[in-house]
CSV table of C-alpha atoms in Angstrom, one decimal:
chain,number,residue,atom,x,y,z
A,22,MET,CA,0.0,0.0,0.0
A,23,LYS,CA,2.9,2.3,0.8
A,24,LEU,CA,4.5,1.6,-2.6
A,25,LYS,CA,1.3,2.3,-4.5
A,26,GLY,CA,1.0,5.6,-2.5
A,27,SER,CA,4.5,6.6,-3.5
A,28,LEU,CA,3.9,6.0,-7.2
A,29,LEU,CA,0.7,8.0,-7.0
A,30,ILE,CA,2.5,10.9,-5.4
A,31,THR,CA,5.3,10.7,-8.1
A,32,LEU,CA,2.7,10.8,-10.9
A,33,LEU,CA,1.0,13.7,-9.4
A,34,VAL,CA,4.2,15.6,-9.0
A,35,THR,CA,5.2,14.9,-12.6
A,36,LEU,CA,1.8,16.0,-13.9
A,37,PHE,CA,2.1,19.2,-11.9
A,38,CYS,CA,5.6,19.9,-13.3
A,39,ILE,CA,4.3,19.4,-16.8
A,40,VAL,CA,1.3,21.6,-16.3
A,41,ALA,CA,3.4,24.2,-14.6
A,42,PHE,CA,6.0,24.1,-17.3
A,43,SER,CA,3.3,24.5,-20.0
A,44,VAL,CA,1.8,27.5,-18.1
A,45,CYS,CA,5.2,29.1,-17.7
A,46,ALA,CA,6.1,28.4,-21.3
A,47,GLN,CA,2.9,30.2,-22.4
A,48,ALA,CA,3.6,33.0,-20.1
A,49,SER,CA,7.3,33.3,-20.9
A,50,ASP,CA,9.5,33.7,-24.1
A,51,ILE,CA,10.9,30.2,-24.6
A,52,ARG,CA,13.0,29.3,-27.6
A,53,TYR,CA,15.6,26.7,-28.6
A,54,GLU,CA,19.0,27.5,-29.9
A,55,TYR,CA,21.6,25.1,-31.4
A,56,SER,CA,24.4,24.4,-29.0
A,57,THR,CA,27.9,25.0,-30.3
A,58,ASP,CA,29.3,23.2,-27.3
A,59,ASN,CA,27.4,20.0,-28.0
A,60,PRO,CA,26.2,19.5,-31.6
A,61,ASN,CA,23.7,16.9,-30.5
A,62,TYR,CA,21.9,19.3,-28.1
A,63,HIS,CA,20.2,22.6,-28.2
A,64,ASN,CA,19.9,25.2,-25.4
A,65,ILE,CA,16.6,26.1,-23.8
A,66,ILE,CA,16.3,29.8,-23.5
A,67,VAL,CA,13.6,31.4,-21.4
A,68,ASN,CA,13.3,35.2,-21.5
A,69,GLY,CA,16.7,35.4,-23.0
A,70,GLN,CA,18.4,33.3,-20.4
A,71,ILE,CA,19.8,29.7,-21.0
A,72,VAL,CA,18.0,27.6,-18.4
A,73,GLY,CA,19.2,24.2,-19.7
A,74,ASN,CA,19.7,22.0,-22.7
A,75,GLN,CA,18.2,18.9,-24.2
A,76,PRO,CA,19.0,16.4,-27.0
A,77,HIS,CA,17.8,17.2,-30.5
A,78,ARG,CA,14.7,15.3,-31.5
A,79,ALA,CA,14.2,14.7,-35.2
A,80,GLU,CA,11.4,16.3,-37.1
A,81,ILE,CA,12.9,15.1,-40.4
A,82,ASP,CA,14.9,12.0,-40.3
A,83,ALA,CA,18.4,11.8,-41.8
A,84,THR,CA,19.0,10.2,-45.2
A,85,CYS,CA,22.1,9.4,-47.2
A,86,MET,CA,22.0,12.9,-48.7
A,87,THR,CA,20.7,15.1,-45.8
A,88,LEU,CA,21.1,15.3,-42.1
A,89,ALA,CA,18.3,15.0,-39.6
A,90,VAL,CA,16.4,18.3,-38.7
A,91,CYS,CA,15.6,19.0,-35.1
A,92,HIS,CA,11.9,19.5,-34.3
A,93,ASP,CA,12.6,22.3,-31.8
A,94,CYS,CA,15.6,24.3,-33.1
A,95,LYS,CA,15.4,23.3,-36.7
A,96,ALA,CA,19.1,22.7,-36.9
A,97,GLN,CA,20.7,19.8,-38.8
A,98,PHE,CA,22.4,17.3,-36.5
A,99,GLY,CA,23.9,13.8,-36.4
A,100,ASP,CA,25.3,11.8,-39.3
A,101,TYR,CA,24.0,10.9,-42.7
A,102,ALA,CA,22.0,7.7,-42.8
A,103,PRO,CA,23.4,4.7,-44.7
A,104,HIS,CA,22.2,4.1,-48.3
A,105,ASP,CA,18.8,2.5,-48.6
A,106,PHE,CA,19.7,-0.1,-51.1
A,107,MET,CA,17.3,-1.9,-53.4
A,108,ALA,CA,18.2,-5.5,-54.2
A,109,PRO,CA,20.3,-5.9,-57.4
A,110,THR,CA,18.7,-7.3,-60.5
A,111,CYS,CA,20.1,-8.7,-63.8
A,112,THR,CA,20.0,-5.2,-65.3
A,113,ASN,CA,21.3,-3.1,-62.4
A,114,PRO,CA,23.5,-3.6,-59.3
A,115,LYS,CA,22.1,-2.8,-55.9
A,116,THR,CA,20.9,0.8,-56.1
A,117,CYS,CA,20.1,3.4,-53.4
A,118,THR,CA,16.4,4.4,-53.5
A,119,VAL,CA,17.3,7.9,-52.3
A,120,CYS,CA,20.4,9.0,-54.3
A,121,ASP,CA,20.6,6.3,-57.0
A,122,TYR,CA,24.1,5.4,-55.9
A,123,GLN,CA,25.0,1.9,-57.2
A,124,GLU,CA,27.3,-0.7,-55.7
A,125,GLY,CA,28.5,-4.1,-56.8
A,126,GLU,CA,27.5,-5.9,-60.0
A,127,PRO,CA,24.2,-6.9,-61.5
A,128,ILE,CA,23.2,-10.5,-60.8
A,129,SER,CA,23.0,-13.1,-63.5
A,130,HIS,CA,20.0,-13.6,-65.8
A,131,SER,CA,17.8,-16.4,-64.7
A,132,GLY,CA,14.9,-18.5,-65.9
A,133,GLY,CA,13.9,-19.4,-69.4
A,134,GLN,CA,14.9,-22.5,-71.3
A,135,ALA,CA,17.6,-22.6,-74.0
A,136,GLU,CA,16.8,-24.5,-77.2
A,137,CYS,CA,18.9,-26.1,-79.8
A,138,MET,CA,19.4,-23.0,-81.8
A,139,ALA,CA,18.1,-20.3,-79.4
A,140,GLN,CA,19.4,-18.8,-76.2
A,141,ALA,CA,17.3,-18.8,-73.0
A,142,LYS,CA,15.2,-15.7,-72.2
A,143,CYS,CA,15.5,-14.1,-68.7
A,144,ASP,CA,12.3,-14.3,-66.8
A,145,TYR,CA,13.0,-10.8,-65.3
A,146,CYS,CA,14.1,-8.7,-68.2
A,147,GLY,CA,13.4,-10.8,-71.3
A,148,ALA,CA,17.0,-10.6,-72.5
A,149,GLU,CA,18.6,-13.6,-74.2
A,150,TYR,CA,21.5,-15.0,-72.4
A,151,GLY,CA,23.8,-18.0,-72.3
A,152,ASP,CA,24.5,-20.3,-75.3
A,153,PRO,CA,22.1,-22.4,-77.4
A,154,LEU,CA,22.1,-26.1,-76.5
A,155,GLY,CA,23.1,-27.1,-80.0
A,156,HIS,CA,21.7,-30.0,-82.0
A,157,THR,CA,22.6,-33.5,-80.6
A,158,GLY,CA,22.3,-37.1,-81.5
A,159,GLY,CA,21.2,-38.8,-84.8
A,160,GLU,CA,23.6,-40.3,-87.3
A,161,ALA,CA,24.6,-38.8,-90.7
A,162,THR,CA,25.2,-40.9,-93.8
A,163,CYS,CA,26.6,-40.0,-97.2
A,164,THR,CA,23.1,-39.2,-98.5
A,165,LYS,CA,21.5,-37.4,-95.5
A,166,LYS,CA,22.4,-35.2,-92.5
A,167,ALA,CA,21.9,-36.3,-88.9
A,168,GLU,CA,18.5,-35.5,-87.3
A,169,CYS,CA,18.6,-33.9,-83.9
A,170,GLU,CA,17.1,-36.1,-81.1
A,171,ARG,CA,15.8,-33.0,-79.4
A,172,CYS,CA,14.0,-31.1,-82.1
A,173,GLY,CA,14.1,-33.4,-85.1
A,174,GLU,CA,15.9,-30.9,-87.4
A,175,ALA,CA,18.6,-32.0,-89.8
A,176,TYR,CA,22.0,-30.6,-89.0
A,177,GLY,CA,25.6,-30.8,-89.8
A,178,ASP,CA,27.1,-32.2,-93.0
A,179,THR,CA,26.6,-35.5,-94.8
A,180,LEU,CA,29.5,-38.0,-94.5
A,181,PRO,CA,31.8,-38.4,-97.5
A,182,HIS,CA,31.3,-41.4,-99.8
A,183,GLU,CA,33.8,-44.2,-99.4
A,184,GLY,CA,35.0,-47.3,-101.1
A,185,GLY,CA,35.1,-48.3,-104.7
A,186,GLU,CA,37.6,-47.4,-107.4
A,187,ALA,CA,37.3,-44.7,-110.1
A,188,THR,CA,37.9,-45.5,-113.8
A,189,CYS,CA,38.2,-43.4,-116.8
A,190,ILE,CA,34.5,-43.6,-117.5
A,191,SER,CA,33.0,-43.6,-114.0
A,192,GLY,CA,33.8,-42.3,-110.5
A,193,ALA,CA,34.3,-44.7,-107.7
A,194,ILE,CA,31.1,-46.5,-106.5
A,195,CYS,CA,30.3,-45.8,-102.9
A,196,THR,CA,29.9,-49.0,-100.9
A,197,PHE,CA,27.1,-47.5,-98.8
A,198,CYS,CA,24.8,-45.8,-101.4
A,199,ASN,CA,26.1,-47.3,-104.7
A,200,ASN,CA,26.4,-43.8,-106.2
A,201,ALA,CA,29.4,-42.8,-108.3
A,202,TYR,CA,31.5,-40.0,-106.7
A,203,GLY,CA,34.8,-38.2,-107.2
A,204,GLU,CA,36.8,-37.6,-110.3
A,205,LEU,CA,37.5,-40.0,-113.2
A,206,SER,CA,40.8,-41.7,-113.4
A,207,ASP,CA,43.2,-41.5,-116.3
A,208,HIS,CA,42.8,-43.8,-119.3
A,209,VAL,CA,44.8,-47.1,-119.3
A,210,VAL,CA,46.2,-46.9,-122.8
A,211,SER,CA,47.2,-50.3,-124.3
A,212,THR,CA,50.8,-50.6,-125.7
A,213,GLU,CA,49.6,-52.9,-128.4
A,214,TRP,CA,48.4,-51.5,-131.8
A,215,THR,CA,45.0,-52.1,-133.2
A,216,CYS,CA,45.3,-52.0,-137.0
A,217,GLU,CA,42.8,-51.3,-139.7
A,218,LYS,CA,43.4,-51.4,-143.4
A,219,GLU,CA,44.7,-47.9,-143.7
A,220,PHE,CA,45.5,-46.7,-140.2
A,221,HIS,CA,46.4,-47.9,-136.7
A,222,TYR,CA,45.7,-46.8,-133.1
A,223,ASN,CA,45.9,-47.7,-129.4
A,224,LYS,CA,42.8,-48.6,-127.4
A,225,CYS,CA,42.0,-47.8,-123.7
A,226,GLU,CA,42.1,-51.1,-121.7
A,227,THR,CA,39.2,-50.1,-119.4
A,228,GLU,CA,36.1,-52.2,-120.2
A,229,GLY,CA,33.4,-50.1,-121.8
A,230,CYS,CA,35.7,-47.2,-122.7
A,231,ASP,CA,35.8,-46.2,-126.4
A,232,GLY,CA,38.9,-44.1,-126.1
A,233,VAL,CA,41.3,-44.1,-129.1
A,234,PHE,CA,44.8,-42.8,-128.9
A,235,ASN,CA,47.8,-42.2,-131.2
A,236,ASP,CA,45.7,-42.9,-134.3
A,237,ALA,CA,47.6,-42.4,-137.6
A,238,ASP,CA,47.8,-43.7,-141.2
A,239,HIS,CA,50.1,-46.6,-142.0
A,240,ASP,CA,53.6,-45.5,-143.1
A,241,ASP,CA,55.8,-47.7,-145.3
A,242,GLU,CA,58.8,-45.7,-146.3
A,243,ASN,CA,61.0,-48.7,-147.0
A,244,GLY,CA,58.4,-50.3,-149.3
A,245,ASP,CA,58.4,-53.7,-147.7
A,246,GLY,CA,54.7,-53.9,-147.5
A,247,LYS,CA,54.6,-53.4,-143.7
A,248,CYS,CA,53.8,-50.3,-141.7
A,249,ASP,CA,57.0,-49.0,-140.2
A,250,VAL,CA,55.1,-48.2,-136.9
A,251,CYS,CA,52.8,-51.2,-136.2
A,252,ASP,CA,54.3,-53.8,-138.6
A,253,TYR,CA,50.9,-54.2,-140.2
A,254,LYS,CA,51.1,-56.2,-143.5
A,255,TYR,CA,48.8,-54.8,-146.1
A,256,LYS,CA,48.2,-55.9,-149.8
A,257,LEU,CA,49.6,-53.7,-152.5
A,258,SER,CA,47.4,-52.6,-155.4
A,259,GLN,CA,48.4,-53.7,-159.0
A,260,THR,CA,49.8,-50.3,-159.7
A,261,GLU,CA,51.8,-50.3,-156.5
A,262,LYS,CA,53.2,-53.8,-157.4
A,263,THR,CA,54.1,-52.6,-161.0
A,264,VAL,CA,55.8,-49.5,-159.6
A,265,ILE,CA,57.8,-51.7,-157.2
A,266,ILE,CA,58.8,-54.2,-160.0
A,267,VAL,CA,59.7,-51.5,-162.4
A,268,SER,CA,61.7,-49.7,-159.7
A,269,SER,CA,63.5,-52.9,-158.9
A,270,VAL,CA,64.3,-53.7,-162.6
A,271,LEU,CA,65.5,-50.2,-163.3
A,272,GLY,CA,67.6,-50.3,-160.1
A,273,GLY,CA,69.1,-53.5,-161.3
A,274,LEU,CA,69.8,-52.2,-164.8
A,275,VAL,CA,71.4,-49.1,-163.4
A,276,LEU,CA,73.6,-51.2,-161.1
A,277,ALA,CA,74.5,-53.5,-163.9
A,278,GLY,CA,75.4,-50.6,-166.2
A,279,ALA,CA,77.5,-49.0,-163.6
A,280,ILE,CA,79.4,-52.3,-163.0
A,281,THR,CA,79.9,-52.7,-166.8
A,282,VAL,CA,81.4,-49.1,-167.1
A,283,ILE,CA,83.8,-49.8,-164.3
A,284,ILE,CA,85.0,-53.0,-165.9
A,285,ILE,CA,85.5,-51.3,-169.3
A,286,LEU,CA,87.5,-48.6,-167.6
A,287,ILE,CA,89.8,-51.1,-165.9
A,288,VAL,CA,90.4,-53.1,-169.1
A,289,LYS,CA,91.4,-49.9,-171.0
A,290,LYS,CA,93.9,-48.9,-168.3
A,291,LYS,CA,95.5,-52.4,-168.5
A,292,LYS,CA,95.9,-52.2,-172.4
A,293,GLN,CA,97.5,-48.8,-172.2
A,294,LYS,CA,100.2,-50.2,-170.0
């Protein structure tokens, strides 16, 4: 009971002081002046006399750009508040909501799903990011490209043909698709002569090739009835035979005459001696 009585008395005294102070304040000239001795306090001046001091109380809170303003003396006091950062995004680092000061780095894009030939799109800003997945799987041949197991699109290159052997009339035949590929090979020219009545030539030995090489007319300069190149024996016409016979006879007569003249000259020389 004594404790409750003491509390009651204390409350009554406090209420009296507040009321008395308010009455005095209304009856007196009270003002507040920034204290140069203590920046966090202001002096209480009543009728031109400093009667005490009290801490500043903020009417306007401090920010990262401005100091707090005291409710009573209107002076700025204290320190600047820390930046009020907004969380970083994929387009901006963390940014102060008051002064736009930025710090750190933007975070990575996120969300979306990359495709074979397309990047993922960020769920936040819609920007494309990362790498496409690329086509995968399937098996190419020499006649078609591989088909992607993910999207079914043909991709890459066909495989080269393989196997077989080229000739002079056909490329090599692929062992997989049976199509000819590549360049033709050179002709395989026979070393043996093929002879006709009036000319000779060499054939290509490749089966099915009609290639003809080194074709020329027969040439019989020595008149033996055979071609000097291919040894082809050909029949002489009657005129050609007559010319050969006459030439032979004349040649023999000329030779005999020459021998006779030589003998006569030798005999004459002997008689003169």
